[in-house]
Each structure stands twice: as structure tokens, then as C-alpha cells.
Short mmCIF file of C-alpha atoms and ligand atoms in Angstrom, two decimals:
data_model
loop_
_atom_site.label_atom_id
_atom_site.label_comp_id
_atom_site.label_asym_id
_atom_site.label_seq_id
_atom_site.Cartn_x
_atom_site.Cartn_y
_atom_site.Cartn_z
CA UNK A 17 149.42 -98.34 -174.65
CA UNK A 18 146.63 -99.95 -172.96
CA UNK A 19 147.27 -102.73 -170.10
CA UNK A 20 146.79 -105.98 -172.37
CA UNK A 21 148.56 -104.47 -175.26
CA UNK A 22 151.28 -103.87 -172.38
CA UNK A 23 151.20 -107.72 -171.19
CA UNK A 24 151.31 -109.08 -174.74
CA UNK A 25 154.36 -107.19 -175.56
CA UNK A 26 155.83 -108.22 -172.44
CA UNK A 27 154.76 -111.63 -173.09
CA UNK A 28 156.45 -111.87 -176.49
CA UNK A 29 159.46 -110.09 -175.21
CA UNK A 30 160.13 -112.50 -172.47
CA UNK A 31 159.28 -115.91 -175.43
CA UNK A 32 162.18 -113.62 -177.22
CA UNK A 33 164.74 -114.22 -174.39
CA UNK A 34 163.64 -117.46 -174.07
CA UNK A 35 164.42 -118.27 -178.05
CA UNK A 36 167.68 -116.19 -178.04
CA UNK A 37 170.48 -118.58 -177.93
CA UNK A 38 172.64 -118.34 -175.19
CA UNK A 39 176.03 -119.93 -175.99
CA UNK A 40 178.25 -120.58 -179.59
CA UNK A 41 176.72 -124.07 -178.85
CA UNK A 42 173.25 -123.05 -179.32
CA UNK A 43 173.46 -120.51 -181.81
CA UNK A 44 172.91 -122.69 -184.94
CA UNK A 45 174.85 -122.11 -188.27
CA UNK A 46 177.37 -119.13 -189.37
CA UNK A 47 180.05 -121.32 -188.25
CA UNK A 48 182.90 -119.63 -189.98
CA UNK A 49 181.85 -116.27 -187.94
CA UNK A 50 181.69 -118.25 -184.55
CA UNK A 51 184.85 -119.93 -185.11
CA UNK A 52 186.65 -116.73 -186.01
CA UNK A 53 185.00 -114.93 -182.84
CA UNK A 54 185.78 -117.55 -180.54
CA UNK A 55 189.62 -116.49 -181.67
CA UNK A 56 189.29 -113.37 -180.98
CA UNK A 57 187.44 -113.83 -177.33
CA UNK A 58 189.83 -116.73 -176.37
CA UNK A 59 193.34 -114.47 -177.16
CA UNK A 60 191.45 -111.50 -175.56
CA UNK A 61 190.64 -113.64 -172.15
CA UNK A 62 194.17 -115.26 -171.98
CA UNK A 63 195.80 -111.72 -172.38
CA UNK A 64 193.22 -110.97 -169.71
CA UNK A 65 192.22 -107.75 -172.20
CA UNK A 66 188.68 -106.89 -173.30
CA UNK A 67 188.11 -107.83 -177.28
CA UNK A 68 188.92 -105.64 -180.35
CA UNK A 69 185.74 -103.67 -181.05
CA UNK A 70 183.39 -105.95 -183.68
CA UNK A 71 181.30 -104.77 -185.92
CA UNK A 72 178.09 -107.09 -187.87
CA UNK A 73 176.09 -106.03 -190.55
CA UNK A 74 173.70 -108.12 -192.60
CA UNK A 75 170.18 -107.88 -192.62
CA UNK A 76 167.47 -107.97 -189.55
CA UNK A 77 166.73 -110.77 -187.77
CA UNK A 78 169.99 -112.60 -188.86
CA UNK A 79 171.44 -112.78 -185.24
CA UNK A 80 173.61 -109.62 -184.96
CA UNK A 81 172.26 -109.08 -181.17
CA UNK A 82 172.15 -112.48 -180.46
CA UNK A 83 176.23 -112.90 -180.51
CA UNK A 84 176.69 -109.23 -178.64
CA UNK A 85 174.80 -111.40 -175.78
CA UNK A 86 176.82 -114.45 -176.64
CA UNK A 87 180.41 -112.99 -176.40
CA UNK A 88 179.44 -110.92 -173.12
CA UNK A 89 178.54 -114.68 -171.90
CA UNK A 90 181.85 -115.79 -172.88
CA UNK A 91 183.99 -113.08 -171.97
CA UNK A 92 181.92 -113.16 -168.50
CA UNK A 93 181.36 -109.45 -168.73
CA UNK A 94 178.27 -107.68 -168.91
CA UNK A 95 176.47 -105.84 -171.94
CA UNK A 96 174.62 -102.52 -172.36
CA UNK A 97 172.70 -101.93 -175.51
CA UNK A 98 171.73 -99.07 -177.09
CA UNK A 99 171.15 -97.91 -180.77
CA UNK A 100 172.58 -95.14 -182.76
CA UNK A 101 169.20 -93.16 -182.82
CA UNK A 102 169.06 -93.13 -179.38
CA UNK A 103 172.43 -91.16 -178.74
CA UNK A 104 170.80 -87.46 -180.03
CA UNK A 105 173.50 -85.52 -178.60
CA UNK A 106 177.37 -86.21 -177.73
CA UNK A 107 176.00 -86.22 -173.78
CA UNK A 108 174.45 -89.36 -174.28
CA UNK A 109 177.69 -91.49 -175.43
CA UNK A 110 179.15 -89.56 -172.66
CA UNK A 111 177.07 -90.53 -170.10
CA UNK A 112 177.26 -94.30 -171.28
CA UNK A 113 181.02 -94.51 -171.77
CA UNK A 114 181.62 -92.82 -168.43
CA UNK A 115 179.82 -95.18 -166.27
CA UNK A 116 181.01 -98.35 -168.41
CA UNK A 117 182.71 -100.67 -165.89
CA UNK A 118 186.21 -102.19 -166.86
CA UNK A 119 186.10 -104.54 -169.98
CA UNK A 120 182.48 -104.16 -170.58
CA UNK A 121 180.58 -104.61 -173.87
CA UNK A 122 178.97 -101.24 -175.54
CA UNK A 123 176.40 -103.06 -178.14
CA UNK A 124 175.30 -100.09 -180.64
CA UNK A 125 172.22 -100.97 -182.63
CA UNK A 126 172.05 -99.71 -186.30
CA UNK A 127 175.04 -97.86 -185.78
CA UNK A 128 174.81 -96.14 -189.26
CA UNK A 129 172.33 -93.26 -187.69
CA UNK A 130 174.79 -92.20 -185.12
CA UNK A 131 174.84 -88.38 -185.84
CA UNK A 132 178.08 -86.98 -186.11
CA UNK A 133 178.39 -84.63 -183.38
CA UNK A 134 178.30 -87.88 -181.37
CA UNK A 135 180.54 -89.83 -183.81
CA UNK A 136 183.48 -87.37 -182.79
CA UNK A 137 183.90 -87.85 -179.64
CA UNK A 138 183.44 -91.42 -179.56
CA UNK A 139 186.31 -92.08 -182.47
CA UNK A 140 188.93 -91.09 -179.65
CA UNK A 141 187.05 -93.29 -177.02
CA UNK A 142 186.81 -95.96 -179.22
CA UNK A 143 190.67 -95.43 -180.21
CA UNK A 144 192.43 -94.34 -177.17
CA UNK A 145 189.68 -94.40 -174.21
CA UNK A 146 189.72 -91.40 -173.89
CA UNK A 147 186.31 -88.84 -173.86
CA UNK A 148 187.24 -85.04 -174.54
CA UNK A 149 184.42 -83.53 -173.11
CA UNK A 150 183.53 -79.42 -173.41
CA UNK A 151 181.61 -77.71 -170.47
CA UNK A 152 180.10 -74.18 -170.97
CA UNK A 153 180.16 -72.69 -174.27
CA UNK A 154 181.40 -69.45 -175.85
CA UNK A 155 185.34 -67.84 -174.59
CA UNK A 156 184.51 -69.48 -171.09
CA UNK A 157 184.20 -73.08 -172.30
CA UNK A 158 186.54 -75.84 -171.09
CA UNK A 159 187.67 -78.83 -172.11
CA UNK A 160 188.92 -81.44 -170.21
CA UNK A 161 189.63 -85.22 -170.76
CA UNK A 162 188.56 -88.19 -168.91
CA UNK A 163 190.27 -91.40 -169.11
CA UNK A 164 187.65 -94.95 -169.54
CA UNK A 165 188.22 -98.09 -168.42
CA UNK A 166 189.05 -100.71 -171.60
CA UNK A 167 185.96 -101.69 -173.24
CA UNK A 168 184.81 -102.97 -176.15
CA UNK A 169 182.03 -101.90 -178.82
CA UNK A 170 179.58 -103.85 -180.89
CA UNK A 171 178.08 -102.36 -183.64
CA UNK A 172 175.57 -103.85 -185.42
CA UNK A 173 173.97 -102.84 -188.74
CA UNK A 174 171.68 -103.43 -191.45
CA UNK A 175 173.50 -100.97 -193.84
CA UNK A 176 177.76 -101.31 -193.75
CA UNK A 177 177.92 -98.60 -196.68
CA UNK A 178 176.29 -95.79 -194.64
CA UNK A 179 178.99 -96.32 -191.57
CA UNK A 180 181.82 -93.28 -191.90
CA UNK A 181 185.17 -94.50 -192.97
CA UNK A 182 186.40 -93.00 -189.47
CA UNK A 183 184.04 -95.05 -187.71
CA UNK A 184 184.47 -98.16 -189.06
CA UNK A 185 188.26 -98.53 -189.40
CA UNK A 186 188.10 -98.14 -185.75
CA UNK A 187 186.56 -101.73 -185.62
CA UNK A 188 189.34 -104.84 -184.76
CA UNK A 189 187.46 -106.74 -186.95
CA UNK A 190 184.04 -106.95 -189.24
CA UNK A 191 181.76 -109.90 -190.12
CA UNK A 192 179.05 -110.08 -192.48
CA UNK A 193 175.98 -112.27 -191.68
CA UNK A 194 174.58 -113.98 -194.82
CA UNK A 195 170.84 -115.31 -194.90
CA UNK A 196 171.25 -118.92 -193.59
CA UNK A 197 170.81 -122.08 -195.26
CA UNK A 198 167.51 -124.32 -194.95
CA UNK A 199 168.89 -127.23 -192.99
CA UNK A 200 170.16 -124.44 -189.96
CA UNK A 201 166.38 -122.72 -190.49
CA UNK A 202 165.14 -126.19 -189.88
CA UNK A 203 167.07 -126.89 -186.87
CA UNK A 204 166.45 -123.48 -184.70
CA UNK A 205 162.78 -124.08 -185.94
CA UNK A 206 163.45 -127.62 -183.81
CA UNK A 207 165.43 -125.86 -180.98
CA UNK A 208 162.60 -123.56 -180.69
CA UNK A 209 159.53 -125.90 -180.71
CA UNK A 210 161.20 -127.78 -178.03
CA UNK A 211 162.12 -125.11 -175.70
CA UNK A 212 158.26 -123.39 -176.57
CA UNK A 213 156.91 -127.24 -175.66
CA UNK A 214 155.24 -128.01 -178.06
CA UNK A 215 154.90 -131.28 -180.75
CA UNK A 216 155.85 -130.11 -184.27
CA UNK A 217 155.54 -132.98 -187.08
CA UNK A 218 158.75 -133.13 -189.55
CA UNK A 219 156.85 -132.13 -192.23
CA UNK A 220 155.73 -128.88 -190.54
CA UNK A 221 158.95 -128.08 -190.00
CA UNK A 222 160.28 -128.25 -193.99
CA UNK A 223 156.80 -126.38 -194.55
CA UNK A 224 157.93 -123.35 -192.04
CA UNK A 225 161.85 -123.40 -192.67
CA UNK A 226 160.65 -122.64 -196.86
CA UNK A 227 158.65 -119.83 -195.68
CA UNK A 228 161.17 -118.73 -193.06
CA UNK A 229 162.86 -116.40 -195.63
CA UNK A 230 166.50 -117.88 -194.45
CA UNK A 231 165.89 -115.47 -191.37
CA UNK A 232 165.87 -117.38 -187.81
CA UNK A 233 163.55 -113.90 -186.79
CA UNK A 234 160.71 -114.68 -188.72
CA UNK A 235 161.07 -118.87 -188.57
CA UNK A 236 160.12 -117.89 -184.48
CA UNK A 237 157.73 -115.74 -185.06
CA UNK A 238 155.91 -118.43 -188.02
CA UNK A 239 156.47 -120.62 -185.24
CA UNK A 240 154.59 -119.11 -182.69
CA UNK A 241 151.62 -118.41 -184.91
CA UNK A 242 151.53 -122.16 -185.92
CA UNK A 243 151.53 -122.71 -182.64
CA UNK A 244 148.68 -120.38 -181.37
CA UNK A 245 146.84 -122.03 -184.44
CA UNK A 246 147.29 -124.95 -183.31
CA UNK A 247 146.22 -124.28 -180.00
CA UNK A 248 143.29 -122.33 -180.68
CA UNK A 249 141.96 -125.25 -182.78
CA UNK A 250 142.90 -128.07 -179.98
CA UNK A 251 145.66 -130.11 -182.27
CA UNK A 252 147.76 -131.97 -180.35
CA UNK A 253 150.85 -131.41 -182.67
CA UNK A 254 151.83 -128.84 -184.95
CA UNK A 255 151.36 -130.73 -188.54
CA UNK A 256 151.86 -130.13 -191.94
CA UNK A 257 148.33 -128.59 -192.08
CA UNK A 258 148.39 -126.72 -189.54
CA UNK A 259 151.62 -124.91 -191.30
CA UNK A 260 149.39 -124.34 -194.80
CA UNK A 261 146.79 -122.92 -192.79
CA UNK A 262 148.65 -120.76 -190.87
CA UNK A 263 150.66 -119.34 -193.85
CA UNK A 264 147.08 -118.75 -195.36
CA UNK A 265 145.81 -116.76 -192.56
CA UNK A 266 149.06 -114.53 -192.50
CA UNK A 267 149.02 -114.21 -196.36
CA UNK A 268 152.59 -115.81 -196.56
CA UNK A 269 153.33 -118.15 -199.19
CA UNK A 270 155.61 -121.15 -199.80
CA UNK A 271 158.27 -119.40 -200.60
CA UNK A 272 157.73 -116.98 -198.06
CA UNK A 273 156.18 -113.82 -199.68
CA UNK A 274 154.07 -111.31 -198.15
CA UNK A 275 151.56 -109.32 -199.39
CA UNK A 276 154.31 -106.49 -199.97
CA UNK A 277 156.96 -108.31 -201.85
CA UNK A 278 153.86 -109.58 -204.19
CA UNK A 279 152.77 -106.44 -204.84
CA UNK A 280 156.36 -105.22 -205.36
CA UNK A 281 157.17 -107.98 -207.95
CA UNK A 282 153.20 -107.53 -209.80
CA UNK A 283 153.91 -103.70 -210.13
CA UNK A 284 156.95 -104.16 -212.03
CA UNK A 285 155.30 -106.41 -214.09
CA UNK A 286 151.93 -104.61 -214.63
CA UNK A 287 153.19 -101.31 -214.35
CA UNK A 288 156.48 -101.19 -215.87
CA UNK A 289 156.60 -104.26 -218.19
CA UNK A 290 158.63 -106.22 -216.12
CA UNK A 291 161.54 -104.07 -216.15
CA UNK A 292 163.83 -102.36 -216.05
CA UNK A 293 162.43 -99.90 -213.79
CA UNK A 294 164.70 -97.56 -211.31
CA UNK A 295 164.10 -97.89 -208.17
CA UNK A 296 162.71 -93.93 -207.43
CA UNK A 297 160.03 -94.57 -210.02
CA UNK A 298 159.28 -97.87 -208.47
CA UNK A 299 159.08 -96.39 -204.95
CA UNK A 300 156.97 -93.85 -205.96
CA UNK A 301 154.20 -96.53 -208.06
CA UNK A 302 154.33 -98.76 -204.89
CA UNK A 303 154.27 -95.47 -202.50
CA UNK A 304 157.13 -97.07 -200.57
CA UNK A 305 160.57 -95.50 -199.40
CA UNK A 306 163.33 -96.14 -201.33
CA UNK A 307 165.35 -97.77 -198.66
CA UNK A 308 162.92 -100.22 -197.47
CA UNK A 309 162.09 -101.30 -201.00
CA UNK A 310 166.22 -101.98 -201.25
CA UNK A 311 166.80 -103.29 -197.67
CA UNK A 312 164.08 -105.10 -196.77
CA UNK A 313 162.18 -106.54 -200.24
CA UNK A 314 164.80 -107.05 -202.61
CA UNK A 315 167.54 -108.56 -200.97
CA UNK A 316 165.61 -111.93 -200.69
CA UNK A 317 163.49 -111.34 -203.54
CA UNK A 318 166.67 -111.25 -205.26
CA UNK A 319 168.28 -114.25 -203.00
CA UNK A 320 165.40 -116.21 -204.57
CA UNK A 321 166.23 -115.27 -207.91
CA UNK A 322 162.48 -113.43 -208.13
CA UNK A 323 164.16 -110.19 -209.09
CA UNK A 324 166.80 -108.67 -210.47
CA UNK A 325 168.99 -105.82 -210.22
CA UNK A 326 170.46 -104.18 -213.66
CA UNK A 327 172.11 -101.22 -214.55
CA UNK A 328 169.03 -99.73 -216.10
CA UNK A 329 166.67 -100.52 -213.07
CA UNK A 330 165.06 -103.66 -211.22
CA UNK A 331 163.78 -106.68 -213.62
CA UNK A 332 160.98 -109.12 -213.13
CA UNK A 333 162.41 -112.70 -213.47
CA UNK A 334 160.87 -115.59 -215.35
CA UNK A 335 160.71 -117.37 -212.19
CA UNK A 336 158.64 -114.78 -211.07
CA UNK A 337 155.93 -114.83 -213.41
CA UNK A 338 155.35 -118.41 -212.87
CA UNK A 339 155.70 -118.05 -209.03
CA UNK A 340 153.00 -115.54 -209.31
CA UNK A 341 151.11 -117.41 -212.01
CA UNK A 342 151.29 -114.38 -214.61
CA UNK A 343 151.27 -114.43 -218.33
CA UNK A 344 153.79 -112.10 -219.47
CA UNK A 345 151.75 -111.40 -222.18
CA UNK A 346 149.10 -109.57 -219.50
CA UNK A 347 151.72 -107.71 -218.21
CA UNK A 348 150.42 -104.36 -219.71
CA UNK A 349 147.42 -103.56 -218.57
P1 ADP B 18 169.38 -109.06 -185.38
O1 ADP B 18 170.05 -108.39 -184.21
O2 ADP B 18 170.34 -109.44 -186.47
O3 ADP B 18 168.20 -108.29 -185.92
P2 ADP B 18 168.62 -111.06 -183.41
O4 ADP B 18 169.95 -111.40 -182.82
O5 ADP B 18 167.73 -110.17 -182.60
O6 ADP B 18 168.78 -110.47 -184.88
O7 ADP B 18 167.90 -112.45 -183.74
C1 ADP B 18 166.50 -112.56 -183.85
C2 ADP B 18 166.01 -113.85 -183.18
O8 ADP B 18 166.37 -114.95 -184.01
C3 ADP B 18 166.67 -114.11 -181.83
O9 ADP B 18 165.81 -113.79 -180.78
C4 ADP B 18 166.95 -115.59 -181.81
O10 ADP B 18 165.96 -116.27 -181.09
C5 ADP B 18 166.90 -116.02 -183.24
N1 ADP B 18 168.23 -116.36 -183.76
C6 ADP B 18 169.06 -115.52 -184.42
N2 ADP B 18 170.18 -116.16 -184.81
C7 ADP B 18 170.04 -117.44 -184.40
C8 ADP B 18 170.88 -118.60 -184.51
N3 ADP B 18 172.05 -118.57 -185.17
N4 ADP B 18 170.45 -119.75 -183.95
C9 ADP B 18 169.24 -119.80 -183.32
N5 ADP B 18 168.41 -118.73 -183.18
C10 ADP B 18 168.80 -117.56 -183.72
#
């Protein structure tokens, strides 16, 4: 990575921490999971205990990290963060768990791809704080056990359904983070543009919120490029123009499609007659893995009724068609 590259990256990290909401107060919508977490935290502090381990899953950039930070705040106890590809070997969770301090917060990104050598010896830590640990190998291996301090784990991840059954009964209690409505995208768009400095015209903000894909991840980051547009052509404010002509340069449209969820939604209709088509031959048309086609492009195609899901395979929608401004009657070429 060269220097600037390095600075940029940097740069954008530290706007990142500036846009992450600190407190229940300022993270903006999901208020059935805040009120039920603010339960669990307040019990846990008055018993003077660390929390039940919590687990969120829902898709990226829906705020999953965001509360790990936010209950550490609250509980007044720090957080470490790592990510289930990151722990290769069971030496890694046990070099994490055994230098936790008391009640601390373990916050496990996309838990699913812990391996499962690691997975077993963290069920019992997880369970009864305890880490079983083998030194040596062969006849003159030994075990012994070391006792943890009480802690508490956060998983978070994008797919619930790869998780072991083990693994996630050992979770206190689960929450699923849904995409969020407009009004909330509208208001962190707000939050944002005030704590980036910068004038933002109503208008704008409707404009970005529709393209925002119901995901406070990419209404910052269609933020920021508004603004750098903005910028870079000396406005004073970011305006409803300003918006359309950002969206153009980034190939976003109103409703929030990229290039890839276009091309997605033409192939089935080109291709494959708009449906049904499974989703191995799709993958293989669009030269795409299977599991970002089904994580990452269809759940809000879907949520915006653009495609369907059917026993027989994945369906074009009417809606569709007209969004892209295709006859179905062209649809085999
Ligand atoms: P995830 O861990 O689910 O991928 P993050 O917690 O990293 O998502 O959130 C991505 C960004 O979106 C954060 O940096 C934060 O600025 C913003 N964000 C997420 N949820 C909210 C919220 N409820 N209110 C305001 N901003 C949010």
C-alpha cells in the first residue's frame, strides 16, 4: 500500500468513528432491539454481573458493530474485536480469552467462519469460563484447565443459519437487525451531515435516504461522495442536484441499484426469460458466487419487490421490467 493510499484509508477510518454512534441515544431506529438490550445491560449492572452473551445477525452495514461499542459504553467496560476468520487455530481464542480482563466484551465478527477446532474450546469458555487447553502432543500431552474472568461475547453475523447449533444456544439472547425504514435513513443522513459540517438541503436528503438501500453504511458513504461533489464543484450546500449528479457519477439509481444488481435483474430477464432460474445457473451466467448473489443482491432486490424467490428458482418482477424500462416481450434475445 503506497503512503496516500495509506492516509486515505486512515482518513476514512477515522470519518467512520466519527459517524459511529456512540450512545442508545444516538443510534437512530431499531428501537425494539435497544429497548430490549438496555434490559439486559441494566439487570446485568445492578447484579453487578457482565451481560448474557448476544448474538446479531442481519445484513452488513445494519449496525451490528455499532451496538458491541454501544453496550461496552454502557456497561463501562472495554471491547476487543476480532472476527471469526481471524482465529485460524484454537491458540488464538486462547490467547484472547486468557488476557480478557474481568467483565469485558469479546465482539466476534462474522462469527459463522469460526473453524471448529476453535469452536470447541470456546463452547466451555463461553459456558462455564473455563479454557481446557492441551500442551505437547502425542502420549506426553497434557491438559490442564484455566479458569477466565466473567465476560461476555458478541457475535455478529451476516448469515444466522451457518452458526452451529452448539454455538449459538450458548448465546443469552439473539436479535435480528431488519433493513431500516426511510424516515430513520433520513435522520442518520441528518446526524451525519451535521457532525461532517456541512449544509445539506431537505430535498437532498429524501434524494440520498431512497438510494440509501435502508442501510445507514451506504447512506454515509452516499453522503460523503455528495459531499466531495459538492466540494470539488464549490456549492455551498449539498442540494437536490448535487444528489442526482452524484448518483450519476457512481452509477446508482433512485432506488438505489448498482451496476451489479442491474445486471443481475437484466440477466434473468434476457437470459432466462425472466424466471424461474436457480440460483447455480444464475451464478454461473452472471460469473458471480452463489453466496454473494443470495446475501448481498437479493435480499434488497427482493425487499423492493424487484425479485422474487420461488420454489423453481429466482423470478423477474413486473416492477422490475418497468424499473429497468424493459419490454418483456424483448426479453429473449
Ligand atoms: P455492521 O457491523 O452491521 O456491518 P456497523 O455497525 O459497522 O454495521 O455500521 C456501519 C455504519 O453505519 C456505522 O459506522 C455507523 O456510522 C452507521 N450506523 C449504523 N447503525 C446506525 C444507527 N442505528 N444510527 C446511526 N448510524 C448508524
Amino acid at each position: 500500500m503506497d503512503k496516500k493510499e495509506k492516509t486515505t484509508n486512515e482518513e476514512s477510518e477515522s470519518i467512520e468513528q466519527l459517524l459511529r454512534p456512540k450512545t442508545f441515544g444516538e443510534y437512530v431506529g431499531q428501537d425494539k432491539i435497544k429497548n430490549h438490550l438496555k434490559l439486559i445491560i441494566g439487570a446485568a449492572k445492578e447484579r453487578g454481573e457482565s451481560s448474557d452473551h448476544l448474538l446479531f445477525y442481519g445484513q452488513a452495514g445494519l449496525g451490528k458493530t455499532t451496538l458491541a461499542y454501544i453496550i461496552g459504553k454502557e456497561m463501562g467496560v472495554g471491547v476487543r474485536s476480532t472476527s471469526g476468520p481471524a482465529l485460524e487455530k484454537p491458540g488464538d481464542i486462547a490467547a484472547i480469552l486468557s488476557n480478557l480482563e474481568p467483565n469485558e466484551i469479546l465482539f466476534i465478527d462474522e462469527i459463522h467462519r469460526i473453524n471448529k477446532l476453535v469452536e470447541e474450546i470456546f463452547y466451555p469458555a463461553m459456558e462455564s469460563r473455563k479454557l481446557h487447553l492441551i500442551i505437547g502432543k502425542g502420549p506426553a500431552a497434557k491438559t490442564f484447565t484455566l479458569d477466565l474472568p466473567p465476560f461476555t461475547v458478541i457475535g455478529a453475523t451476516t448469515k444466522v443459519n451457518l452458526l452451529s447449533s452448539p454455538l449459538r444456544s450458548r448465546f443469552g439472547a439473539t436479535f435480528r437487525l431488519d433493513y431500516y425504514q426511510n424516515e430513520d435513513v433520513e435522520k442518520i443522513i441528518k446526524r451525519s451531515a451535521k457532525i461532517l459540517n456541512v449544509e445539506i438541503a431537505e430535498e437532498a436528503i429524501k434524494k440520498l435516504a431512497e438510494a440509501s438501500r435502508f442501510t445507514p453504511r451506504v447512506a454515509n458513504r452516499l453522503l460523503k461522495r455528495a459531499r466531495d461533489y459538492a466540494q470539488v464543484n464549490k456549492k455551498k450546500e449539498i442540494s437536490g442536484e448535487v444528489v442526482e449528479k452524484t448518483l450519476e457519477m457512481l452509477e446508482v439509481d433512485s432506488l438505489g441499484l448498482e451496476e451489479a444488481d442491474r445486471e443481475l435483474l437484466k440477466t434473468i430477464m434476457t437470459k432466462f426469460g425472466g424466471g424461474p432460474v436457480g440460483l447455480k445457473t444464475l451464478a454461473a451466467a452472471l460469473n458471480e458466487e452463489m453466496d454473494t448473489i443470495e446475501e448481498v443482491y437479493e435480499p434488497f432486490l427482493m425487499k423492493i419487490g424487484l425479485l422474487n424467490r420461488t420454489p423453481s428458482g429466482r423470478t423477474a418482477t413486473d416492477l422490475a421490467y418497468k424499473h429497468l424500462k424493459l419490454d418483456k416481450t424483448r426479453k429473449l434475445i
